[in-house]
mmCIF file of C-alpha atoms in Angstrom:
data_model
loop_
_atom_site.group_PDB
_atom_site.id
_atom_site.type_symbol
_atom_site.label_atom_id
_atom_site.label_comp_id
_atom_site.label_asym_id
_atom_site.label_seq_id
_atom_site.Cartn_x
_atom_site.Cartn_y
_atom_site.Cartn_z
ATOM 1 C CA MET A 16 105.129 72.730 110.147
ATOM 2 C CA LEU A 17 102.591 73.945 107.596
ATOM 3 C CA ARG A 18 102.659 72.343 104.165
ATOM 4 C CA PHE A 19 101.266 74.573 101.434
ATOM 5 C CA SER A 20 100.126 73.706 97.935
ATOM 6 C CA PRO A 21 102.650 73.506 95.072
ATOM 7 C CA ILE A 22 100.256 75.658 93.039
ATOM 8 C CA LEU A 23 100.503 78.452 95.602
ATOM 9 C CA ALA A 24 104.291 78.196 95.698
ATOM 10 C CA ALA A 25 104.500 78.449 91.918
ATOM 11 C CA MET A 26 102.281 81.532 91.842
ATOM 12 C CA LEU A 27 104.290 83.247 94.558
ATOM 13 C CA LEU A 28 107.630 82.605 92.868
ATOM 14 C CA CYS A 29 106.734 83.312 89.248
ATOM 15 C CA GLY A 30 104.368 86.227 89.845
ATOM 16 C CA CYS A 31 101.417 84.493 88.133
ATOM 17 C CA SER A 32 97.925 85.590 89.211
ATOM 18 C CA THR A 33 99.105 87.631 92.199
ATOM 19 C CA MET A 34 95.669 88.330 93.620
ATOM 20 C CA SER A 35 94.720 84.630 93.356
ATOM 21 C CA ALA A 36 97.927 83.723 95.202
ATOM 22 C CA GLU A 37 97.114 86.255 97.908
ATOM 23 C CA ARG A 38 93.591 84.898 98.323
ATOM 24 C CA GLU A 39 94.833 81.313 98.589
ATOM 25 C CA ALA A 40 97.529 82.285 101.109
ATOM 26 C CA ALA A 41 94.998 84.188 103.218
ATOM 27 C CA HIS A 42 92.631 81.226 103.050
ATOM 28 C CA ALA A 43 95.415 78.895 104.213
ATOM 29 C CA ALA A 44 96.214 81.223 107.111
ATOM 30 C CA SER A 45 92.541 81.510 108.097
ATOM 31 C CA ALA A 46 92.097 77.744 107.951
ATOM 32 C CA GLN A 47 94.990 77.361 110.410
ATOM 33 C CA GLY A 48 93.451 79.820 112.882
ATOM 34 C CA VAL A 49 95.483 82.913 111.950
ATOM 35 C CA ASP A 50 93.474 86.141 111.907
ATOM 36 C CA THR A 51 92.962 87.597 108.425
ATOM 37 C CA PRO A 52 91.485 91.090 108.705
ATOM 38 C CA THR A 53 88.723 92.264 106.411
ATOM 39 C CA ARG A 54 90.175 93.807 103.265
ATOM 40 C CA ALA A 55 89.293 97.271 102.027
ATOM 41 C CA SER A 56 88.632 97.630 98.324
ATOM 42 C CA ALA A 57 92.109 98.124 96.845
ATOM 43 C CA LEU A 58 94.315 96.923 94.018
ATOM 44 C CA SER A 59 97.735 95.320 94.158
ATOM 45 C CA ALA A 60 100.349 97.967 93.320
ATOM 46 C CA ALA A 61 103.615 96.181 94.184
ATOM 47 C CA ARG A 62 104.783 92.799 95.403
ATOM 48 C CA GLY A 63 107.832 90.789 96.401
ATOM 49 C CA ALA A 64 108.792 87.306 97.614
ATOM 50 C CA PHE A 65 110.718 86.920 100.866
ATOM 51 C CA ARG A 66 114.073 85.171 100.812
ATOM 52 C CA MET A 67 116.212 83.998 103.695
ATOM 53 C CA ALA A 68 119.986 84.405 103.779
ATOM 54 C CA ASP A 69 120.393 80.881 102.374
ATOM 55 C CA GLY A 70 118.050 81.664 99.480
ATOM 56 C CA HIS A 71 115.078 79.715 100.869
ATOM 57 C CA HIS A 72 111.705 81.247 99.972
ATOM 58 C CA TYR A 73 109.338 79.698 102.545
ATOM 59 C CA GLY A 74 106.456 80.626 100.180
ATOM 60 C CA SER A 75 106.143 84.022 101.883
ATOM 61 C CA MET A 76 105.276 87.302 100.216
ATOM 62 C CA ALA A 77 104.742 91.010 100.733
ATOM 63 C CA MET A 78 102.278 93.077 98.757
ATOM 64 C CA VAL A 79 101.357 96.770 98.675
ATOM 65 C CA ARG A 80 97.754 97.621 97.881
ATOM 66 C CA GLN A 81 96.587 101.065 96.793
ATOM 67 C CA ALA A 82 93.011 102.213 97.333
ATOM 68 C CA ALA A 83 91.077 104.566 95.070
ATOM 69 C CA ASP A 84 91.904 107.476 97.384
ATOM 70 C CA GLY A 85 95.645 106.771 97.014
ATOM 71 C CA SER A 86 96.122 105.335 100.497
ATOM 72 C CA LEU A 87 98.514 102.396 100.812
ATOM 73 C CA GLN A 88 98.416 99.136 102.743
ATOM 74 C CA LEU A 89 101.141 96.563 103.311
ATOM 75 C CA VAL A 90 100.009 92.923 103.270
ATOM 76 C CA VAL A 91 102.407 90.240 104.530
ATOM 77 C CA THR A 92 101.860 86.488 104.320
ATOM 78 C CA MET A 93 104.380 84.126 105.904
ATOM 79 C CA LEU A 94 104.214 80.380 105.244
ATOM 80 C CA GLU A 95 106.537 77.702 106.667
ATOM 81 C CA PHE A 96 108.430 80.354 108.641
ATOM 82 C CA PRO A 97 109.913 79.705 112.109
ATOM 83 C CA GLN A 98 107.552 80.491 114.978
ATOM 84 C CA GLY A 99 108.238 83.740 116.820
ATOM 85 C CA ILE A 100 107.744 87.491 117.050
ATOM 86 C CA TYR A 101 109.777 89.506 114.569
ATOM 87 C CA GLY A 102 110.557 93.130 113.911
ATOM 88 C CA MET A 103 109.452 94.154 110.435
ATOM 89 C CA HIS A 104 110.316 97.322 108.539
ATOM 90 C CA ILE A 105 110.219 98.785 105.074
ATOM 91 C CA HIS A 106 113.736 99.738 104.030
ATOM 92 C CA ALA A 107 114.690 102.505 101.644
ATOM 93 C CA VAL A 108 116.517 100.537 98.935
ATOM 94 C CA GLY A 109 115.124 97.795 96.733
ATOM 95 C CA ARG A 110 118.027 95.352 97.084
ATOM 96 C CA CYS A 111 118.193 92.127 99.064
ATOM 97 C CA ASP A 112 121.798 90.923 98.829
ATOM 98 C CA ALA A 113 122.404 87.921 101.084
ATOM 99 C CA PRO A 114 123.484 87.069 103.640
ATOM 100 C CA GLY A 115 123.053 90.247 105.704
ATOM 101 C CA PHE A 116 120.608 92.205 103.494
ATOM 102 C CA THR A 117 122.413 95.433 104.433
ATOM 103 C CA SER A 118 121.998 96.450 100.788
ATOM 104 C CA ALA A 119 118.376 97.332 101.656
ATOM 105 C CA GLY A 120 119.693 100.418 103.426
ATOM 106 C CA PRO A 121 118.050 102.187 106.381
ATOM 107 C CA HIS A 122 114.347 102.381 107.072
ATOM 108 C CA TRP A 123 112.094 104.261 104.642
ATOM 109 C CA ASN A 124 112.006 107.645 106.389
ATOM 110 C CA PRO A 125 111.158 110.558 104.069
ATOM 111 C CA THR A 126 109.961 112.698 107.009
ATOM 112 C CA LEU A 127 113.303 112.314 108.869
ATOM 113 C CA ARG A 128 111.730 111.088 112.097
ATOM 114 C CA GLN A 129 113.300 108.813 114.714
ATOM 115 C CA HIS A 130 112.477 105.123 114.875
ATOM 116 C CA GLY A 131 109.563 103.715 116.800
ATOM 117 C CA ARG A 132 105.805 103.988 116.805
ATOM 118 C CA LEU A 133 106.021 104.506 120.598
ATOM 119 C CA ASN A 134 108.819 107.072 120.306
ATOM 120 C CA PRO A 135 107.553 110.674 120.820
ATOM 121 C CA SER A 136 109.917 111.713 118.012
ATOM 122 C CA GLY A 137 108.864 108.848 115.742
ATOM 123 C CA ALA A 138 108.063 107.146 113.628
ATOM 124 C CA HIS A 139 109.693 106.219 110.338
ATOM 125 C CA SER A 140 107.244 105.679 107.497
ATOM 126 C CA GLY A 141 108.717 102.187 107.268
ATOM 127 C CA ASP A 142 108.102 101.252 110.909
ATOM 128 C CA MET A 143 105.626 98.375 111.023
ATOM 129 C CA PRO A 144 104.086 96.470 113.954
ATOM 130 C CA ASN A 145 105.854 93.305 115.049
ATOM 131 C CA LEU A 146 104.906 90.224 113.066
ATOM 132 C CA THR A 147 103.757 87.173 115.034
ATOM 133 C CA VAL A 148 104.266 83.797 113.352
ATOM 134 C CA SER A 149 102.177 80.987 114.822
ATOM 135 C CA GLU A 150 103.378 77.565 115.964
ATOM 136 C CA ARG A 151 102.159 76.305 112.594
ATOM 137 C CA GLY A 152 104.653 78.602 110.885
ATOM 138 C CA ILE A 153 102.177 81.042 109.366
ATOM 139 C CA ALA A 154 101.226 84.697 109.721
ATOM 140 C CA TYR A 155 98.981 87.132 107.884
ATOM 141 C CA ALA A 156 98.942 90.879 108.515
ATOM 142 C CA GLU A 157 97.525 94.003 106.889
ATOM 143 C CA MET A 158 99.021 97.372 107.902
ATOM 144 C CA PRO A 159 98.365 100.919 106.664
ATOM 145 C CA LEU A 160 101.311 102.813 105.158
ATOM 146 C CA ARG A 161 101.918 106.539 105.432
ATOM 147 C CA GLY A 162 103.308 108.150 102.310
ATOM 148 C CA GLU A 163 103.134 108.091 98.544
ATOM 149 C CA LEU A 164 103.639 105.092 96.291
ATOM 150 C CA THR A 165 106.049 106.719 93.827
ATOM 151 C CA GLY A 166 107.872 110.019 93.245
ATOM 152 C CA GLU A 167 110.520 111.738 95.339
ATOM 153 C CA GLY A 168 110.338 110.414 98.888
ATOM 154 C CA GLY A 169 107.731 107.864 97.842
ATOM 155 C CA LEU A 170 107.816 104.203 98.737
ATOM 156 C CA LEU A 171 109.034 103.151 95.297
ATOM 157 C CA ASP A 172 111.233 106.102 94.360
ATOM 158 C CA ALA A 173 114.308 105.830 92.125
ATOM 159 C CA ASP A 174 116.093 103.250 94.322
ATOM 160 C CA GLY A 175 113.014 101.254 95.263
ATOM 161 C CA ALA A 176 112.184 99.637 98.605
ATOM 162 C CA ALA A 177 112.311 96.316 100.422
ATOM 163 C CA VAL A 178 110.466 94.710 103.327
ATOM 164 C CA VAL A 179 112.870 93.257 105.909
ATOM 165 C CA ILE A 180 112.178 90.801 108.731
ATOM 166 C CA HIS A 181 114.529 91.000 111.734
ATOM 167 C CA ALA A 182 115.576 88.239 114.125
ATOM 168 C CA SER A 183 114.008 89.790 117.252
ATOM 169 C CA ALA A 184 110.947 91.769 118.210
ATOM 170 C CA ASP A 185 111.070 95.547 117.767
ATOM 171 C CA ASP A 186 110.804 97.501 121.041
ATOM 172 C CA GLU A 187 109.210 100.298 118.961
ATOM 173 C CA ARG A 188 111.199 103.005 120.769
ATOM 174 C CA THR A 189 114.944 102.655 120.241
ATOM 175 C CA ASP A 190 116.530 104.467 117.298
ATOM 176 C CA PRO A 191 117.399 103.367 114.646
ATOM 177 C CA SER A 192 115.725 99.934 114.507
ATOM 178 C CA GLY A 193 114.179 99.061 117.867
ATOM 179 C CA ASN A 194 116.886 96.602 118.939
ATOM 180 C CA SER A 195 115.345 94.121 116.531
ATOM 181 C CA GLY A 196 118.573 92.325 115.685
ATOM 182 C CA THR A 197 119.957 91.025 112.426
ATOM 183 C CA ARG A 198 118.108 90.996 109.132
ATOM 184 C CA ILE A 199 116.957 87.444 108.404
ATOM 185 C CA ALA A 200 114.532 87.769 105.481
ATOM 186 C CA CYS A 201 114.066 90.326 102.732
ATOM 187 C CA ALA A 202 111.608 91.017 99.910
ATOM 188 C CA VAL A 203 112.256 93.545 97.124
ATOM 189 C CA LEU A 204 109.041 95.392 96.289
ATOM 190 C CA THR A 205 108.423 95.634 92.555
ATOM 191 C CA LEU A 206 105.741 97.710 90.888
ATOM 192 C CA ARG A 207 102.962 95.708 89.311
ATOM 193 C CA GLY A 208 103.797 94.843 85.721
ATOM 194 C CA GLN A 209 107.561 95.039 86.205
ATOM 195 C CA PRO A 210 109.825 91.967 86.462
ATOM 196 C CA GLU A 211 110.832 91.005 89.977
ATOM 197 C CA GLU A 212 114.492 91.652 90.826
ATOM 198 C CA PRO A 213 116.217 88.490 92.013
ATOM 199 C CA ALA A 214 118.025 88.544 95.344
ATOM 200 C CA GLN A 215 121.812 88.253 95.219
#
């Protein structure tokens, strides 16, 4: 299982030097043979630390970048996480109350589509590709987001948003969540400059 630096863990948990933490996490993933795509020029707009139902952090984080043209990108780094393929979605409420994380609500879906990127009637704005965690317990992924950052129907509207990892892979067709199983990890997304909301 991957062992990561205490400095990185401290930055992820306290919110210090977010971009430095992201660079170090990406470097760790790359060093372990996990693909780290080339970044577009963009700034961190929101972030959150993943927590498991038992409160464990695993040193994993989610970040939303916003480019100069307003386009959004979700960046997910998983460290010391169990190997596997997991469904991953952005949910419509910024709450991660353990153990079931049902407080995060349904998927972010301002366009009222069905679930699934392979569904002809899909997809939700919060439908993300499956996340593959290597045998070393790490993953790094960058994914474009469709929608606005703030405002009515935006990612971080009045009740916020959370990134949720599910126990099983998403079939990317079945409404409402691709048969991806229970919610096992959750990260509340917080706008840059605002204090991170602790999970309950």
